[in-house]
Structures are given as C-alpha cells and as structure tokens.
Amino acid sequence: MLEIDGLTAQAGGFRLHGISLRVGEGECHALLGPSGSGKSTLLAALLGTLPGVTGSLRLAGEELSTLPIERRHLGYVPQQLGLFPHLSVRDNLIYSARARHVPEAEYRPLLDRLTDLTGIGALLSRPIATLSGGERQRVALVRALTANPRLVLLDEPFTALNESLRRELWWLVRDLQRERGLTVLLVTHDLSEAHFLADRITVLIDGRQEQSDHKAAVYRRPASVAVARFLGLKNLFPARTLGPQAVDCADLGGRLAVAEEGAARGEVWLAIRAEHVALRTPETPSRPGETRLGGRFEAVLDLGESALLHFCADTGARLEVRCGSRVLRKYGLRAGDAGAVGLPADDLFTLPR
Amino acid sequence: MSVAPGPRASIVAALAVLALYAGLIVSLAWFLDGGVLSRTLFSERSLFSVQLSLAAATVATALALLLAIPAAYALSRHRFPGKEATETVLEFPIIVSPAALGAIILIFFNNPLGEWIQENVIYFVFGFAGIVLAQFVTILGLAVRMLKAAFDAVPVELETVARTLGARPRLVFFTVTLPLAKHGLIAAFILTWAKALGEFGATLMVAGSMAMRTETLPIAIYMRLSNADIEGTVALILILVGIGLTALFIARRILARSAHA
C-alpha cells in the first residue's frame, strides 16, 4: 500500500536520511522515536507540506510527491487534532463531503456507521469548544475517515490524555482499523502505544531509520545500542564474542552463554532487558544456561503493578531488574539486602559496539 | 537584580498614561461653548468635512484591505524572495513623517509616469482621489501588519487538515482561515479606518485644504486653528475624538472576544 524509498528531507536544520519502509494494506505501522527524531518530518513529507523532499513516496502504486495534498487520499489526525473551532461537530464531519461536493445520500451511510461505532452521535450539534478531550479525539478520528482515505496518519493524537482514556481510545482505533480495514501510520514516542496498535515498528533516531521490523522483533532484538537505549534498556555491558554462542564479559564475571548468535562479532555490547533478569535466592540451584550473579540490592521501588530494583553484582556490574509486585513481596526484598539474580542465556543478546 | 519597577510604581505609571490623555481631552472643556459647538457641528462646512472624512477613510481602508489581505496571508504562510524587504517596508509610513509621505506622492505625480496616470487613468492631486490615495499609502503598512498577526494566530495545521479532507487552497482560505481570522480582520479594519480618519499631513500635501472640496476633518481643525477660532476647533476635535474613541472601543471588544474564542 505505502512504499517509501530513499526519502530524504530537510526541515530547518534537521535532516531526514534515506528512509525506506513498506506499510501493507490494512496494516498499522508505528513510527517510534524520541522527540526530534524526524517522525513528524516524515509525516510532513507524506502530507506534502515540506519542500525539497527527495526519494520515492508511493501510495497504492501512485507517486505522491507530484500530487497536491487534497489529492493524496490521506486521513490526518495531528497532535492538536486540528478540529475547526468555528464549526459544529456535524460541520466538521461533513467538511470533506462539502469540499468534494458529495451528496448527502452518498456520505450519510458511512457517517452514520462511523458515528455509531465511536458513540459520538449525540454530539453532532455541539460546538467543538464544549467537547471533552476524549470526545474531541473521537470526532477527529471520525472526521479523518469520512473521505475514505487510503492511508490514515495519526501524529501522536493521544499524548495529552490520561492513561485510562488513552487505553480506551487505543481499543477504539484498533476496532476501527479492523472493522474498516484501515491502513494506518502512527507516530508515537510511546512504546506501549506502538505495541498495542501496530503490527510493525520503524524506529527513527536523529533522522535515521535505525530499525524496521515486526514489533516483537524490535522489542526482543533492538538493532543498535541507540534503539536499545531509546526502548529503555539499561543493562548494557562491554563484551567480546568467543564463538557462536558465548561471550566474554568482565563486568558479568567472564564467559557467558548466549542462546542466539548476534549479528555483531568481536567487540560487542551484551544486553538483557530488566524484566528478563530473574530474581533468585542464594539457595536456588543454578538452572541450565543461566548465569548466576551474587550481590546486593541497592534500591527497591514498588511501583504498584510492578517493581524496579537496582542490583549491584559482586563483579561490580550494576543491573536494573523489573518484576511483578507479587514476586517482590514473595522474596521480601528491601534495599541493602544481599541476594542473587539469574541471566537466562535465551534472553542475553549482543549489539554492535 | 531586576530592573522592573515594583507593582505600585508600575500601576502609577499606567494611571499617569491615562491621566495624560484624559487630561488633554478634558482640558478642551475650558474653551467649550455650547452655542458655538452646536453651530459648528451643524454648519454645512463641518458636515461636509465629516462626510468627506468618513467617505475617504472608508474607501481608503477598503482598498488597503483588498491588497493587505492577500499580502498579509503570503507573509504569514509563504517563503518568497523579497519577503524580508516587504516586511521591512511595512514600517515605511511610520519612520517617514506623513508630510514627507505626502510630498513623495506629490513629487511622483510630477514625473512622467505620474503625469501619464493623472492624464489617462485618474486625477489624484487636489481631489477626493488624492485624499484616498494619501490615506491608503499611510495605512497600508499598518493594515498588512495587523492582518499578518491575525493570520499568524490561525494554526497552519488546520489548513493542512482541511486539505487532506479534499479542500483546495482557495476553499481552505475562505472556509477555515478567513473565518478564524475574522475578529482580527474586523479589528484591523476599524483601527486602520480610525487612523485614516485622523490622517492629516499626507492628505494636506496631496489634496490641499480647499473648503467644501478637500477639507477633511483634521484639515478643518487645522484651518480653524489657523484662523484663531478656538471654540470651533474644539468642536471639531470633539467630533474626531468621539468617532475615534468609539472605533477603538469597538475594536477592543472584538479583539477581546477573539482572545476568548
């Protein structure tokens, strides 16, 4: 459906370098990255609001770069939603039909279906200023779909909402996407949002495409240290590969088994996610393929659903450990307690250094 | 160390500004004569000056907005060669005194192109068209600047969204940009109109001061004062002040409404 090849764009002093990605029909693809990584610039290039874009942008086989915005068949929900404040909800929703001179008999069935699905039927006569945050999001989503777009661009539309409303709207977008077979490009800096909504993820950092892959692959195997750090991975240790499934890491006590051979060879970073570090007691027998480290818990934070611990190994290495609150209570750990952690070989992986 | 005055000192300064202008207006009462006021207000010459001023200011403002609206939109939304120079030249009527501006216009009509325009298109000097032109040139920069601020306040994102919904740029301008800049546009019209109404120097240079022909309200004030007719001058000033303050009041109401919209 969407094919981007070698896209380069300049916005002020910021540059987007040779982006290439594919979004299949009916797929939700997330552009994930920190602020200033180029996500919105890429969206602006797709929208056609950015001059000097080079490379190929094809949507359903049609080259976009030569088309004016109104003929690109895009649905767009910006971060501030872009609702027209001088129009009622109804007038916002039928703006597209009016602009394209579509008779009411033609646009009515789709509009009725969308308002039913999103539960905004009772809001139609209301001015935009009287809507709540969640209602505005729904209206903006529906409006973006009223022109039957080939591709829907969502530019961090849920950022300003509280957690429960955000999750509610994630479900709504998911339902809409499945019901309407929408192809969606979602810009977000929130990993959970990307995981909830997207099938595939492209990670952008400093205008460069660091990784494009299925969401599970991005989570399990970040392609670079930059991606790993952006995804919140703190446990990174310098190491050297010894063979296909072994590394030498002084910080973690020497030779360690790693289940998968990473792409990186020689000098590497050895990584493990905080949630994959297992809590152990000194009495627990070692499991096959697991590296056991003794040490002391420097900090223990109960976050409600989960707990975060800082572990200082006897080797001097500091690890971040994340576990469920119930697990924490089971072990009865407090800051300063001696203890042990296990590093399962399946969860250790290497990154190029 | 802060160089800002304390709250009490700054409030006193603000009230001093009010006292200065209010004091000047109230001081007119010293020479206010009810009989002269009513005779001056309803004299044929004064009524002509009021009508001429209202008509010329309205035409000049309408023409200025006709050019200023697209110009301000371009300055607000587009990059183009000469943009910075255009923005700089908007201050031209402010840095050049109105009399000098009027003299420049008068000199222009004495060069071959100006003479050709006067002979073949429209005669400006010493006529209604000259008054309109002098006011137009004086207020155009202000009109563009105010309108640009009104367009700047409309998020570009709304125009982008409207275009993704299938609207062409012209439709976006008339259905999104213009309605959202409406309050700023009306306020710009009122304030530039009030400035045109009070314009004196350039008008005097281009149109002269012929009674019952080119004598606008500010010129009539000048003529009466030249003839030492203080009571008559006060009566005309009160008319001008009344119209001007009403315009300012309306503009402030509109701008306040737009700020809360």
XYZ file of C-alpha atoms in Angstrom:
614
model
C 0.000 0.000 0.000
C 2.587 2.597 1.121
C 6.108 2.339 -0.262
C 8.752 4.824 0.777
C 12.165 4.540 -0.855
C 15.239 6.614 -0.072
C 13.261 9.531 1.320
C 15.438 12.478 2.287
C 14.013 15.714 3.618
C 15.224 18.870 5.278
C 13.218 20.881 7.812
C 15.194 23.863 9.128
C 18.450 22.477 10.497
C 17.018 18.967 10.753
C 17.619 16.289 8.118
C 15.847 13.004 7.459
C 18.271 10.483 5.915
C 17.232 7.962 3.253
C 14.124 6.447 4.847
C 12.720 3.304 3.202
C 9.726 1.431 4.508
C 6.646 -0.516 3.464
C 3.190 -0.480 5.017
C 0.910 -3.245 3.813
C -2.815 -2.794 3.179
C -4.842 -2.971 6.393
C -1.649 -2.809 8.474
C -0.823 -0.407 11.303
C 2.781 0.733 11.205
C 4.247 2.769 14.059
C 6.960 5.370 13.632
C 8.629 5.268 17.004
C 11.322 7.602 18.250
C 12.216 10.285 20.766
C 11.270 13.945 20.287
C 13.189 15.461 17.393
C 13.892 12.111 15.755
C 12.142 13.017 12.495
C 8.795 11.255 12.929
C 6.692 14.335 12.267
C 9.040 15.438 9.462
C 8.400 12.129 7.739
C 4.672 12.706 8.161
C 5.018 16.224 6.736
C 6.809 14.745 3.726
C 3.900 12.331 3.228
C 1.376 15.123 3.633
C 3.227 17.295 1.135
C 3.767 20.259 3.438
C 7.557 20.024 3.285
C 9.512 21.450 0.344
C 12.647 19.787 -1.020
C 11.698 16.159 -0.368
C 13.632 13.652 -2.479
C 13.073 9.929 -2.916
C 10.017 7.957 -3.828
C 6.674 8.037 -1.992
C 4.093 5.695 -3.474
C 0.611 5.053 -2.148
C -1.421 2.295 -3.807
C 1.021 2.480 -6.720
C 0.586 6.230 -7.198
C 3.557 8.593 -6.753
C 2.553 11.090 -4.069
C 5.258 13.726 -4.436
C 3.688 15.225 -7.575
C 0.178 15.403 -6.094
C -1.281 18.311 -4.118
C -2.318 17.453 -0.543
C -6.019 17.274 -1.377
C -5.426 14.539 -3.952
C -3.206 12.293 -1.839
C -6.173 10.424 -0.230
C -4.778 10.764 3.278
C -6.670 10.926 6.556
C -4.789 13.025 9.098
C -5.173 13.425 12.853
C -2.488 15.799 14.159
C -1.324 16.027 17.754
C -3.605 19.020 18.435
C -6.377 17.212 16.478
C -6.972 20.116 14.064
C -10.714 20.382 14.705
C -12.219 23.527 13.176
C -13.302 25.530 16.232
C -15.751 27.738 14.309
C -17.780 24.750 13.104
C -20.080 22.339 14.945
C -19.205 18.656 15.253
C -21.558 17.886 12.347
C -19.990 20.562 10.139
C -16.527 19.256 10.980
C -17.619 15.756 9.999
C -19.215 16.754 6.696
C -16.468 19.234 5.746
C -14.894 16.693 3.428
C -18.199 15.816 1.741
C -18.925 19.506 1.171
C -15.427 20.190 -0.144
C -15.753 17.348 -2.633
C -19.427 18.113 -3.479
C -20.556 14.658 -2.350
C -24.361 14.474 -1.993
C -25.781 13.611 1.436
C -27.259 10.322 0.191
C -23.730 9.159 -0.594
C -21.854 10.221 2.526
C -24.638 9.581 5.049
C -24.310 5.763 5.423
C -20.557 5.959 6.153
C -21.002 8.883 8.534
C -23.809 7.101 10.411
C -21.726 3.931 10.697
C -18.682 5.818 11.991
C -20.646 7.886 14.490
C -22.318 4.671 15.733
C -19.004 2.895 16.110
C -17.441 5.763 18.044
C -20.525 6.770 20.033
C -20.492 10.425 19.013
C -23.996 10.529 17.530
C -25.289 12.668 20.398
C -22.554 15.278 19.907
C -23.358 16.329 16.344
C -24.958 19.685 17.112
C -22.370 20.631 19.764
C -19.715 23.325 19.183
C -16.160 21.977 19.339
C -15.304 24.149 22.353
C -17.836 22.265 24.516
C -16.337 18.787 23.913
C -14.196 16.902 26.417
C -10.710 15.655 25.490
C -11.918 12.135 24.691
C -14.879 13.406 22.643
C -12.557 15.606 20.593
C -10.317 12.645 19.824
C -13.292 10.629 18.616
C -14.562 13.450 16.411
C -11.077 13.986 14.931
C -10.731 10.252 14.216
C -14.136 10.019 12.565
C -13.528 13.161 10.514
C -10.244 11.736 9.206
C -12.123 8.665 7.972
C -15.017 10.482 6.285
C -13.134 10.901 2.999
C -12.374 7.151 2.772
C -8.608 7.711 2.915
C -6.172 5.143 1.556
C -3.824 5.845 4.440
C -4.560 7.301 7.890
C -1.801 9.345 9.533
C -2.018 9.624 13.306
C 0.522 12.102 14.720
C 0.685 11.393 18.470
C -3.032 12.125 18.881
C -3.317 10.557 22.345
C -0.391 12.330 24.032
C -2.455 14.814 26.036
C -4.851 12.238 27.516
C -4.818 10.429 30.825
C -3.869 6.762 30.904
C -7.373 5.271 31.116
C -8.772 7.453 28.312
C -5.731 6.690 26.214
C -6.283 2.949 26.550
C -9.966 3.369 25.752
C -9.062 5.188 22.538
C -6.420 2.620 21.637
C -9.180 -0.014 21.675
C -11.367 2.260 19.571
C -8.646 2.787 16.953
C -7.948 -0.938 16.931
C -11.643 -1.718 16.429
C -11.983 0.937 13.712
C -8.882 -0.330 11.968
C -10.152 -3.898 11.921
C -13.732 -3.003 11.004
C -12.747 -0.609 8.188
C -9.562 -2.429 7.115
C -7.634 0.811 7.588
C -4.003 1.248 6.698
C -2.501 3.371 9.452
C 0.803 5.129 10.010
C 1.043 6.006 13.677
C 3.608 8.449 15.015
C 4.359 7.917 18.675
C 7.140 8.047 21.235
C 5.278 5.608 23.462
C 6.425 2.005 23.147
C 3.243 0.596 24.714
C 1.088 2.565 22.268
C 3.148 1.257 19.358
C 2.894 -2.293 20.695
C -0.837 -2.049 21.293
C -1.772 -0.620 17.903
C 0.948 -1.511 15.430
C 1.882 -4.652 13.556
C 5.296 -3.340 12.587
C 7.519 -0.631 14.022
C 10.097 1.685 12.481
C 12.449 3.287 14.992
C 13.785 6.713 13.990
C 16.615 8.356 15.897
C 18.264 11.647 14.867
C 16.633 11.478 11.432
C 17.954 7.983 10.729
C 15.983 4.787 10.337
C 17.553 2.580 12.995
C 15.235 -0.408 12.675
C 12.099 -1.535 10.825
C 10.668 -4.826 11.871
C 7.789 -6.706 13.409
C 7.024 -5.235 16.841
C 8.068 -8.412 18.675
C 11.439 -8.375 16.909
C 12.053 -4.712 17.778
C 11.252 -5.489 21.391
C 13.294 -8.663 21.640
C 16.233 -7.696 19.482
C 16.894 -3.973 19.107
C 19.159 -3.404 16.092
C 21.516 -0.950 17.772
C 22.504 0.479 21.113
C 20.643 3.695 20.196
C 17.399 1.721 19.720
C 18.032 -0.324 22.864
C 18.594 2.818 24.940
C 15.508 4.508 23.472
C 13.449 1.427 24.347
C 14.602 1.832 27.937
C 17.212 -0.917 28.024
C 19.728 -0.079 30.754
C 21.605 -3.379 31.124
C 24.386 -2.974 28.551
C 27.886 -4.279 29.202
C 31.004 -4.251 27.022
C 31.892 -7.764 25.907
C 33.779 -9.786 23.268
C 32.364 -12.705 21.297
C 34.133 -16.015 21.850
C 32.218 -18.107 19.388
C 28.714 -18.584 18.057
C 27.014 -18.832 21.458
C 29.447 -17.460 24.013
C 30.820 -14.095 25.037
C 33.429 -12.882 27.461
C 32.137 -10.083 29.694
C 34.357 -8.957 32.567
C 31.523 -6.959 34.184
C 29.409 -10.106 34.460
C 32.173 -12.433 35.637
C 33.776 -13.736 32.423
C 32.414 -16.300 29.970
C 28.634 -16.325 29.464
C 26.380 -18.430 27.313
C 24.129 -16.594 24.873
C 21.440 -18.554 23.107
C 21.368 -16.707 19.795
C 24.301 -15.724 17.741
C 24.025 -11.990 17.278
C 24.926 -10.251 14.063
C 27.693 -8.458 15.906
C 31.136 -10.009 16.198
C 34.268 -9.095 18.112
C 33.807 -6.158 20.453
C 30.099 -6.003 21.306
C 27.599 -4.850 23.898
C 25.988 -7.638 25.882
C 22.387 -6.760 26.711
C 19.488 -8.083 28.739
C 16.130 -6.457 29.440
C 15.370 -5.568 33.071
C 12.238 -7.763 33.013
C 14.280 -10.758 31.832
C 16.692 -10.644 34.777
C 15.357 -13.266 37.187
C 15.320 -12.881 40.966
C 16.988 -15.777 42.704
C 17.888 -16.691 46.254
C 21.426 -17.812 47.031
C 19.956 -21.246 47.855
C 18.169 -21.707 44.489
C 20.143 -24.175 42.369
C 21.508 -22.778 39.089
C 19.387 -23.503 36.041
C 20.880 -24.806 32.814
C 22.061 -21.999 30.525
C 21.639 -19.376 33.244
C 24.427 -17.201 34.592
C 24.073 -16.661 38.319
C 25.356 -13.433 39.905
C 25.501 -12.751 43.632
C 25.385 -9.236 45.015
C 23.282 -6.668 46.845
C 20.060 -4.807 46.051
C 20.879 -1.086 46.258
C 17.353 0.184 45.648
C 13.928 -1.445 45.686
C 10.951 0.501 44.319
C 7.430 -0.898 44.425
C 5.597 0.807 41.523
C 2.194 -0.774 42.191
C 1.756 -3.205 39.283
C 5.475 -3.877 39.026
C 8.688 -3.305 40.967
C 12.039 -1.887 39.940
C 15.268 -2.956 41.630
C 18.862 -1.839 41.285
C 21.237 -4.747 41.768
C 24.971 -4.366 42.311
C 26.714 -7.649 41.445
C 29.826 -8.818 43.293
C 31.669 -8.295 39.983
C 30.886 -4.557 40.238
C 28.273 -4.544 37.461
C 25.015 -2.686 38.130
C 21.817 -4.182 36.709
C 18.261 -2.957 36.544
C 15.726 -5.636 37.436
C 11.979 -5.427 36.848
C 9.498 -7.899 38.275
C 5.889 -8.117 39.343
C 4.972 -6.639 42.727
C 3.804 -10.057 43.880
C 7.218 -11.547 43.075
C 8.870 -8.749 45.054
C 6.611 -9.485 48.042
C 7.351 -13.205 47.734
C 11.078 -12.548 48.048
C 10.515 -9.874 50.716
C 13.402 -7.812 49.378
C 14.484 -4.454 50.787
C 17.212 -2.034 49.811
C 20.552 -3.250 51.164
C 19.581 -6.960 51.152
C 22.052 -9.459 49.774
C 20.682 -11.634 47.003
C 21.227 -13.132 43.578
C 19.954 -12.741 40.035
C 19.901 -15.092 37.081
C 20.657 -14.139 33.481
C 18.980 -16.709 31.187
C 21.039 -17.380 28.068
C 17.858 -17.127 25.958
C 17.447 -13.510 26.961
C 21.052 -12.336 26.603
C 21.857 -10.824 23.246
C 24.640 -8.849 21.636
C 24.655 -5.489 19.891
C 27.367 -3.937 17.724
C 29.772 -1.719 19.655
C 18.870 42.175 40.009
C 15.503 43.034 38.499
C 15.199 46.359 36.716
C 11.394 46.114 36.598
C 9.540 48.626 38.805
C 7.506 47.317 41.734
C 3.753 46.775 41.285
C 2.792 50.103 42.878
C 5.198 52.147 40.728
C 4.076 50.395 37.546
C 0.392 50.948 38.358
C 1.111 54.649 38.950
C 2.864 54.777 35.556
C -0.132 53.156 33.864
C -2.542 55.612 35.504
C -0.245 58.506 34.514
C -0.705 57.475 30.855
C -4.482 57.565 31.320
C -4.280 60.902 33.147
C -2.183 62.461 30.372
C -4.588 61.639 27.542
C -7.774 62.090 29.577
C -6.405 65.412 30.922
C -5.714 66.688 27.414
C -9.248 65.809 26.273
C -10.871 67.243 29.420
C -8.844 70.448 29.030
C -10.862 71.153 25.883
C -13.795 71.936 28.147
C -12.117 75.277 29.047
C -12.964 76.552 25.563
C -16.201 74.601 25.136
C -19.072 76.870 24.195
C -22.476 75.217 23.767
C -23.674 77.691 21.139
C -20.500 77.509 19.064
C -20.452 73.713 19.426
C -23.950 73.301 18.046
C -23.388 75.933 15.281
C -20.113 74.259 14.244
C -21.500 70.730 14.380
C -24.412 71.543 12.115
C -22.714 74.007 9.773
C -22.660 72.983 6.124
C -18.844 73.159 6.043
C -18.385 70.938 9.097
C -20.922 68.393 7.897
C -19.120 68.297 4.542
C -15.782 67.692 6.317
C -17.281 64.881 8.413
C -18.875 63.250 5.364
C -15.708 63.652 3.287
C -13.550 62.193 6.053
C -15.883 59.225 6.634
C -16.166 58.502 2.902
C -12.447 58.865 2.145
C -11.387 56.800 5.196
C -13.881 54.046 4.320
C -12.785 53.848 0.662
C -9.072 54.025 1.583
C -9.468 51.308 4.239
C -11.461 49.047 1.915
C -8.831 49.418 -0.822
C -5.996 48.889 1.668
C -7.609 45.679 2.967
C -8.162 44.438 -0.575
C -4.393 44.480 -1.088
C -3.410 43.815 2.529
C -5.404 40.570 2.979
C -3.587 38.543 0.281
C -0.269 40.270 1.059
C -0.546 39.529 4.784
C -1.528 35.917 4.044
C 1.540 35.477 1.828
C 3.796 36.977 4.523
C 2.232 34.734 7.154
C 2.313 31.474 5.215
C 4.871 31.516 2.417
C 8.571 31.970 1.851
C 9.415 34.024 -1.211
C 12.211 36.239 -2.496
C 11.740 39.769 -1.175
C 9.740 38.679 1.879
C 12.091 40.300 4.374
C 12.267 43.518 2.343
C 8.454 43.590 2.188
C 8.199 43.149 5.957
C 10.711 45.965 6.477
C 8.956 48.355 4.127
C 5.736 47.966 6.136
C 7.320 50.329 8.675
C 7.997 52.930 5.978
C 4.908 55.073 6.720
C 5.878 55.059 10.418
C 9.506 56.145 10.000
C 8.727 58.735 7.298
C 6.590 61.619 8.551
C 3.108 61.830 6.962
C 4.035 65.212 5.416
C 7.110 63.675 3.768
C 4.994 60.756 2.584
C 2.510 63.192 1.048
C 5.361 65.143 -0.558
C 6.730 61.900 -2.058
C 3.300 61.176 -3.589
C 3.031 64.747 -4.907
C 6.523 64.552 -6.442
C 5.623 61.197 -8.020
C 2.722 62.838 -9.859
C 5.160 65.358 -11.284
C 7.305 62.729 -13.001
C 6.359 61.441 -16.483
C 4.704 58.241 -15.209
C 2.709 60.127 -12.572
C 1.611 62.726 -15.121
C 0.535 59.992 -17.518
C -1.525 58.320 -14.767
C -3.169 61.644 -13.895
C -3.999 62.366 -17.525
C -5.074 58.898 -18.632
C -6.237 56.931 -15.577
C -7.404 59.060 -12.661
C -6.636 62.578 -11.437
C -5.387 62.438 -7.867
C -3.899 65.785 -6.891
C -6.237 68.254 -5.125
C -9.231 65.917 -5.305
C -11.109 63.138 -3.455
C -8.905 60.517 -5.134
C -5.849 62.291 -3.719
C -7.260 62.144 -0.177
C -7.980 58.434 -0.580
C -4.514 57.790 -2.010
C -2.755 59.692 0.810
C -4.724 57.767 3.437
C -4.255 54.470 1.569
C -0.463 54.866 1.481
C -0.374 55.861 5.162
C -2.447 52.931 6.464
C -1.404 50.108 4.110
C 1.648 49.067 6.153
C -0.345 49.034 9.380
C -3.142 47.046 7.723
C -0.731 44.396 6.425
C 0.997 44.116 9.811
C -2.287 43.733 11.726
C -3.680 41.223 9.248
C -0.475 39.198 9.273
C -0.811 38.923 13.069
C -4.422 37.748 12.575
C -3.342 35.066 10.072
C -0.366 34.033 12.231
C -2.863 33.247 15.007
C -4.614 30.641 12.798
C -2.689 27.326 13.105
C -1.330 26.151 9.732
C -2.214 22.634 10.855
C -5.936 23.427 10.424
C -5.309 24.329 6.786
C -3.350 21.091 6.273
C -6.183 19.058 7.802
C -8.734 20.839 5.588
C -6.671 19.998 2.523
C -6.399 16.320 3.498
C -10.202 16.409 3.629
C -10.232 17.316 -0.052
C -10.473 21.128 0.030
C -8.410 23.151 -2.435
C -6.323 26.066 -1.118
C -8.889 28.724 -2.108
C -11.700 26.843 -0.353
C -9.486 26.333 2.713
C -8.827 30.082 2.825
C -12.500 31.007 2.674
C -13.858 28.228 4.910
C -11.118 27.902 7.539
C -8.506 30.677 7.535
C -10.700 33.703 6.930
C -13.469 32.729 9.410
C -10.868 32.044 12.102
C -9.055 35.333 11.419
C -12.400 37.173 11.313
C -12.047 39.037 14.590
C -8.523 40.159 13.739
C -9.721 41.310 10.318
C -12.561 43.372 11.745
C -10.280 44.903 14.369
C -7.728 45.690 11.649
C -10.443 47.349 9.566
C -11.612 49.513 12.459
C -8.151 50.587 13.613
C -6.827 51.348 10.119
C -10.075 53.178 9.363
C -9.635 55.280 12.515
C -6.043 56.032 11.525
C -7.162 57.034 8.015
C -9.842 59.260 9.509
C -7.263 61.151 11.550
C -4.691 61.373 8.726
C -3.534 64.947 8.164
C -0.013 65.527 6.808
C -0.062 63.379 3.681
C -3.639 64.422 2.851
C -2.739 68.110 3.115
C 0.242 67.637 0.772
C -1.618 65.660 -1.898
C -5.126 67.162 -1.734
C -4.561 70.612 -0.260
C -7.052 72.372 2.012
C -9.863 73.624 -0.173
C -13.053 74.294 1.761
C -16.034 72.209 0.599
C -13.690 70.230 -1.638
C -10.718 68.596 0.091
C -11.183 69.801 3.653
C -11.228 66.624 5.760
C -11.932 66.814 9.488
C -8.243 67.041 10.574
C -7.611 69.699 7.902
C -10.715 71.620 9.038
C -9.310 71.562 12.593
C -6.029 72.962 11.285
C -7.802 75.669 9.256
C -9.977 76.773 12.193
C -6.956 76.936 14.493
C -5.043 78.950 11.878
C -7.885 81.462 11.983
C -7.730 81.573 15.817
C -11.245 80.022 16.043
C -10.519 78.065 19.249
C -14.162 77.221 20.102
C -14.770 75.947 16.555
C -11.540 73.959 16.688
C -12.622 72.352 19.993
C -15.999 71.401 18.493
C -14.353 69.652 15.531
C -11.770 67.951 17.765
C -14.603 66.545 19.876
C -16.220 65.071 16.779
C -12.932 63.447 15.739
C -12.226 62.205 19.277
C -15.783 60.848 19.575
C -15.541 58.884 16.333
C -12.016 57.667 17.125
C -12.801 56.524 20.681
C -15.954 54.722 19.516
C -13.880 52.887 16.892
C -11.250 51.973 19.492
C -13.902 50.733 21.906
C -15.478 48.506 19.248
C -12.062 47.192 18.140
C -11.105 46.337 21.724
C -14.408 44.492 22.256
C -13.871 42.496 19.081
C -10.257 41.653 19.943
C -11.276 40.618 23.465
C -13.963 38.325 22.012
C -11.433 36.815 19.631
C -8.981 36.222 22.503
C -11.671 34.286 24.412
C -12.985 32.410 21.380
